[in-house]
């Protein structure tokens, strides 16, 4: 398949529906922390934005707009107890196997085989949808998540954008 | 999108949206994609750099397919289409 320019396609679609141009996040530099630890000693955390929650947690809105909330899911949670609410992408493959967007079983195996040191005990999930509150995301949600990850002593984070 | 946001280290898998870590029930492919992504964590030297992973999606897929798939999914699940409209 050829690459899809989702940004342009989404712009075109929503503007043709009468929405104002979306203010995409765009940065010309990146923060950088050298990664010095050997991978096989590192604790890797997982963040997935596929709208996954545990059956006793507040569900995500599958058509979320401005949802800045997140859930923390212990990685050993059986997939039978997890649900996925996200309609902005075709989630049918993910429902067949959540590892497509929430690869905790694979990460556990990589820890077991010694490829990574360990998996941070609680994965972070978001639903988000369309966001028009970038400042709140950056100043409230993100610092909260960073705090939770530090508490778990994560050395690096795998961000899976669904 | 990845190039605009510039997370510190990025890997790109050119699969249809919703399968960033590989195909369902293909543990081997999923593990390989994760190994590549995590390996890149240690290898990347330049902030904002990204690597294209070599995996190919067997079928053709484009923007029209993306929209059709969502339509089929919503119909099959009896879910509502999004009713959020722009403000007048």
Short mmCIF file of C-alpha atoms in Angstrom, two decimals:
data_model
loop_
_atom_site.label_atom_id
_atom_site.label_comp_id
_atom_site.label_asym_id
_atom_site.label_seq_id
_atom_site.Cartn_x
_atom_site.Cartn_y
_atom_site.Cartn_z
CA UNK A 1 0.00 0.00 0.00
CA UNK A 2 1.04 3.56 -0.63
CA UNK A 3 1.41 5.90 2.31
CA UNK A 4 -1.73 7.83 3.20
CA UNK A 5 -1.41 11.50 4.07
CA UNK A 6 -3.98 11.36 6.86
CA UNK A 7 -3.42 14.98 7.85
CA UNK A 8 -4.39 16.35 4.43
CA UNK A 9 -7.26 13.88 4.00
CA UNK A 10 -8.73 14.69 7.41
CA UNK A 11 -8.33 18.43 6.78
CA UNK A 12 -10.18 18.13 3.51
CA UNK A 13 -12.96 15.98 4.93
CA UNK A 14 -13.69 18.06 8.02
CA UNK A 15 -13.40 21.40 6.25
CA UNK A 16 -15.83 20.21 3.59
CA UNK A 17 -18.25 19.48 6.49
CA UNK A 18 -17.90 23.10 7.64
CA UNK A 19 -15.40 22.67 10.46
CA UNK A 20 -12.70 25.36 10.75
CA UNK A 21 -9.12 24.30 9.89
CA UNK A 22 -7.73 22.03 12.60
CA UNK A 23 -4.71 23.33 14.46
CA UNK A 24 -2.39 20.35 14.21
CA UNK A 25 0.44 20.14 16.71
CA UNK A 26 3.64 20.93 14.91
CA UNK A 27 7.09 21.20 16.44
CA UNK A 28 10.42 22.01 14.85
CA UNK A 29 12.51 20.38 17.54
CA UNK A 30 12.30 17.38 19.84
CA UNK A 31 13.14 16.93 23.50
CA UNK A 32 16.00 14.51 23.98
CA UNK A 33 17.18 12.35 26.83
CA UNK A 34 20.02 10.01 25.92
CA UNK A 35 19.07 6.38 26.41
CA UNK A 36 22.10 4.90 28.09
CA UNK A 37 20.69 1.86 29.81
CA UNK A 38 21.08 -1.49 28.08
CA UNK A 39 17.67 -2.46 26.71
CA UNK A 40 17.77 -5.76 28.59
CA UNK A 41 17.89 -3.85 31.88
CA UNK A 42 15.35 -1.17 30.98
CA UNK A 43 11.79 -0.90 32.27
CA UNK A 44 9.50 -0.12 29.34
CA UNK A 45 6.10 1.49 29.84
CA UNK A 46 3.25 1.38 27.36
CA UNK A 47 0.89 4.18 26.35
CA UNK A 48 -1.82 3.38 23.82
CA UNK A 49 -4.38 5.81 22.43
CA UNK A 50 -6.81 3.18 21.17
CA UNK A 51 -9.60 3.85 23.69
CA UNK A 52 -9.00 0.74 25.82
CA UNK A 53 -10.39 0.47 29.37
CA UNK A 54 -11.04 -2.23 31.96
CA UNK A 55 -14.65 -3.34 32.47
CA UNK A 56 -14.84 -1.59 35.88
CA UNK A 57 -13.42 1.72 34.60
CA UNK A 58 -15.26 4.64 33.06
CA UNK A 59 -15.76 3.82 29.37
CA UNK A 60 -14.27 6.07 26.72
CA UNK A 61 -16.66 7.76 24.31
CA UNK A 62 -16.08 6.02 20.94
CA UNK A 63 -16.57 9.38 19.21
CA UNK A 64 -14.61 11.36 21.78
CA UNK A 65 -14.11 15.08 21.44
CA UNK A 66 -11.78 16.81 23.89
CA UNK A 67 -11.40 13.80 26.17
CA UNK A 68 -8.28 14.51 28.24
CA UNK A 69 -8.74 11.56 30.57
CA UNK A 70 -6.63 8.43 30.76
CA UNK A 71 -6.87 5.03 32.41
CA UNK A 72 -4.22 2.93 34.10
CA UNK A 73 -4.44 -0.77 33.36
CA UNK A 74 -2.36 -3.39 35.17
CA UNK A 75 -0.55 -5.25 32.40
CA UNK A 76 -1.57 -8.68 33.66
CA UNK A 77 -5.28 -7.84 33.18
CA UNK A 78 -6.81 -10.58 31.01
CA UNK A 79 -7.94 -9.28 27.62
CA UNK A 80 -11.44 -10.59 28.38
CA UNK A 81 -11.78 -7.77 30.91
CA UNK A 82 -10.72 -5.05 28.48
CA UNK A 83 -12.96 -3.09 26.15
CA UNK A 84 -12.18 -0.78 23.28
CA UNK A 85 -14.24 2.30 22.49
CA UNK A 86 -12.80 4.16 19.53
CA UNK A 87 -14.62 4.70 16.25
CA UNK A 88 -12.13 6.96 14.48
CA UNK A 89 -10.31 3.91 13.16
CA UNK A 90 -11.40 0.46 12.03
CA UNK A 91 -10.98 -1.41 15.30
CA UNK A 92 -12.12 -4.83 14.11
CA UNK A 93 -8.62 -6.30 13.89
CA UNK A 94 -7.81 -4.84 17.31
CA UNK A 95 -10.89 -6.56 18.76
CA UNK A 96 -9.66 -9.87 17.31
CA UNK A 97 -6.33 -9.30 19.06
CA UNK A 98 -5.75 -6.28 21.28
CA UNK A 99 -1.99 -6.65 20.78
CA UNK A 100 -2.46 -4.82 17.44
CA UNK A 101 -2.86 -1.59 19.42
CA UNK A 102 -2.09 -2.63 23.00
CA UNK A 103 0.86 -5.03 22.75
CA UNK A 104 1.17 -5.99 26.42
CA UNK A 105 1.35 -9.74 25.83
CA UNK A 106 4.22 -9.26 23.38
CA UNK A 107 6.03 -6.90 25.77
CA UNK A 108 5.69 -9.44 28.57
CA UNK A 109 7.23 -12.07 26.29
CA UNK A 110 10.10 -9.72 25.39
CA UNK A 111 10.75 -9.19 29.09
CA UNK A 112 10.63 -12.93 29.73
CA UNK A 113 13.09 -13.64 26.94
CA UNK A 114 15.44 -10.93 28.22
CA UNK A 115 15.15 -8.58 25.23
CA UNK A 116 13.96 -5.85 27.61
CA UNK A 117 14.42 -5.71 31.37
CA UNK A 118 10.78 -5.42 32.42
CA UNK A 119 7.41 -3.93 31.55
CA UNK A 120 6.07 -1.09 33.71
CA UNK A 121 3.25 -2.60 35.80
CA UNK A 122 0.46 -0.29 34.64
CA UNK A 123 -0.12 0.65 31.02
CA UNK A 124 -1.69 4.02 30.26
CA UNK A 125 -4.55 4.29 27.80
CA UNK A 126 -6.27 7.26 26.21
CA UNK A 127 -9.26 7.77 23.95
CA UNK A 128 -8.81 11.42 23.01
CA UNK A 129 -10.61 11.64 19.67
CA UNK A 130 -10.59 15.14 18.30
CA UNK A 131 -8.78 17.52 20.64
CA UNK A 132 -9.19 21.26 20.74
CA UNK A 133 -7.61 21.69 24.18
CA UNK A 134 -3.95 21.23 23.52
CA UNK A 135 -2.80 23.48 26.36
CA UNK A 136 -4.82 21.52 28.92
CA UNK A 137 -3.43 18.29 27.47
CA UNK A 138 0.13 19.57 27.79
CA UNK A 139 -0.24 21.23 31.19
CA UNK A 140 -2.59 18.86 32.98
CA UNK A 141 -2.89 15.41 31.45
CA UNK A 142 0.69 14.93 30.32
CA UNK A 143 2.36 15.93 33.63
CA UNK A 144 -0.03 13.57 35.43
CA UNK A 145 0.92 10.72 33.14
CA UNK A 146 4.63 11.53 33.45
CA UNK A 147 4.26 11.40 37.23
CA UNK A 148 2.57 8.01 37.06
CA UNK A 149 5.33 6.69 34.80
CA UNK A 150 8.09 7.96 37.09
CA UNK A 151 6.38 6.27 40.01
CA UNK A 152 6.57 3.03 38.05
CA UNK A 153 10.27 3.70 37.45
CA UNK A 154 9.88 3.46 33.70
CA UNK A 155 13.07 4.13 31.73
CA UNK A 156 11.34 4.61 28.40
CA UNK A 157 7.83 4.67 26.99
CA UNK A 158 6.46 2.95 23.93
CA UNK A 159 3.74 5.21 22.53
CA UNK A 160 1.30 3.37 20.32
CA UNK A 161 -0.88 5.76 18.35
CA UNK A 162 -3.99 4.05 17.04
CA UNK B 1 1.72 13.32 11.38
CA UNK B 2 4.79 11.77 12.94
CA UNK B 3 7.04 14.19 11.07
CA UNK B 4 5.02 17.16 12.35
CA UNK B 5 4.87 16.10 15.99
CA UNK B 6 8.50 14.98 16.16
CA UNK B 7 8.49 12.72 19.18
CA UNK B 8 12.12 12.07 20.21
CA UNK B 9 12.33 8.70 18.42
CA UNK B 10 9.84 7.36 15.90
CA UNK B 11 9.30 4.26 13.84
CA UNK B 12 6.74 4.09 11.05
CA UNK B 13 4.83 0.96 10.07
CA UNK B 14 2.90 1.50 6.86
CA UNK B 15 -0.17 -0.53 7.80
CA UNK B 16 -3.78 0.69 7.73
CA UNK B 17 -4.66 2.73 10.81
CA UNK B 18 -5.50 0.47 13.76
CA UNK B 19 -2.72 -2.10 13.27
CA UNK B 20 0.42 -0.19 14.32
CA UNK B 21 1.89 -3.24 16.09
CA UNK B 22 1.02 -5.75 13.38
CA UNK B 23 -1.74 -8.05 12.22
CA UNK B 24 -4.12 -9.79 14.64
CA UNK B 25 -2.99 -13.17 15.97
CA UNK B 26 0.39 -12.90 14.28
CA UNK B 27 2.55 -12.94 17.38
CA UNK B 28 5.73 -13.37 15.38
CA UNK B 29 5.19 -10.23 13.32
CA UNK B 30 4.05 -8.24 16.38
CA UNK B 31 7.14 -9.29 18.33
CA UNK B 32 9.41 -8.36 15.43
CA UNK B 33 7.84 -4.91 15.05
CA UNK B 34 8.24 -4.31 18.79
CA UNK B 35 11.83 -5.50 18.74
CA UNK B 36 12.57 -3.12 15.88
CA UNK B 37 10.86 -0.22 17.64
CA UNK B 38 12.58 -0.87 20.97
CA UNK B 39 15.91 -1.50 19.28
CA UNK B 40 15.56 1.89 17.63
CA UNK B 41 15.18 3.44 21.07
CA UNK B 42 18.77 2.51 21.73
CA UNK B 43 20.06 3.21 18.20
CA UNK B 44 18.54 6.60 17.33
CA UNK B 45 21.04 9.41 17.65
CA UNK B 46 19.22 12.51 16.43
CA UNK B 47 16.20 14.07 18.21
CA UNK B 48 13.03 13.71 16.17
CA UNK B 49 14.55 11.13 13.87
CA UNK B 50 12.36 8.40 12.41
CA UNK B 51 12.84 5.04 10.78
CA UNK B 52 10.61 3.31 8.25
CA UNK B 53 10.18 -0.32 9.22
CA UNK B 54 10.25 -2.66 6.21
CA UNK B 55 6.91 -4.45 6.75
CA UNK B 56 4.46 -4.53 3.85
CA UNK B 57 0.67 -4.73 4.00
CA UNK B 58 -0.35 -7.32 1.42
CA UNK B 59 -3.53 -5.64 0.18
CA UNK B 60 -3.99 -2.23 -1.36
CA UNK B 61 -5.37 0.33 1.04
CA UNK B 62 -6.09 4.03 0.62
CA UNK B 63 -8.11 6.85 2.19
CA UNK B 64 -11.34 5.69 0.51
CA UNK B 65 -10.81 2.22 2.02
CA UNK B 66 -10.27 3.80 5.43
CA UNK B 67 -13.65 5.57 5.24
CA UNK B 68 -15.45 2.51 3.82
CA UNK B 69 -14.05 0.24 6.51
CA UNK B 70 -15.31 2.53 9.25
CA UNK B 71 -18.73 2.68 7.60
CA UNK B 72 -18.89 -1.12 7.37
CA UNK B 73 -17.70 -1.48 10.94
CA UNK B 74 -20.34 0.91 12.30
CA UNK B 75 -23.07 -0.84 10.32
CA UNK B 76 -21.95 -4.29 11.48
CA UNK B 77 -21.83 -3.15 15.10
CA UNK B 78 -25.08 -1.21 14.89
CA UNK B 79 -23.15 1.84 16.11
CA UNK B 80 -24.11 5.42 15.44
CA UNK B 81 -22.28 7.66 13.05
CA UNK B 82 -20.77 10.71 14.66
CA UNK B 83 -23.42 13.38 15.11
CA UNK B 84 -21.10 16.18 16.16
CA UNK B 85 -21.63 19.10 13.82
CA UNK B 86 -19.72 22.35 13.37
CA UNK B 87 -21.10 25.40 15.16
CA UNK B 88 -23.01 27.81 12.95
#
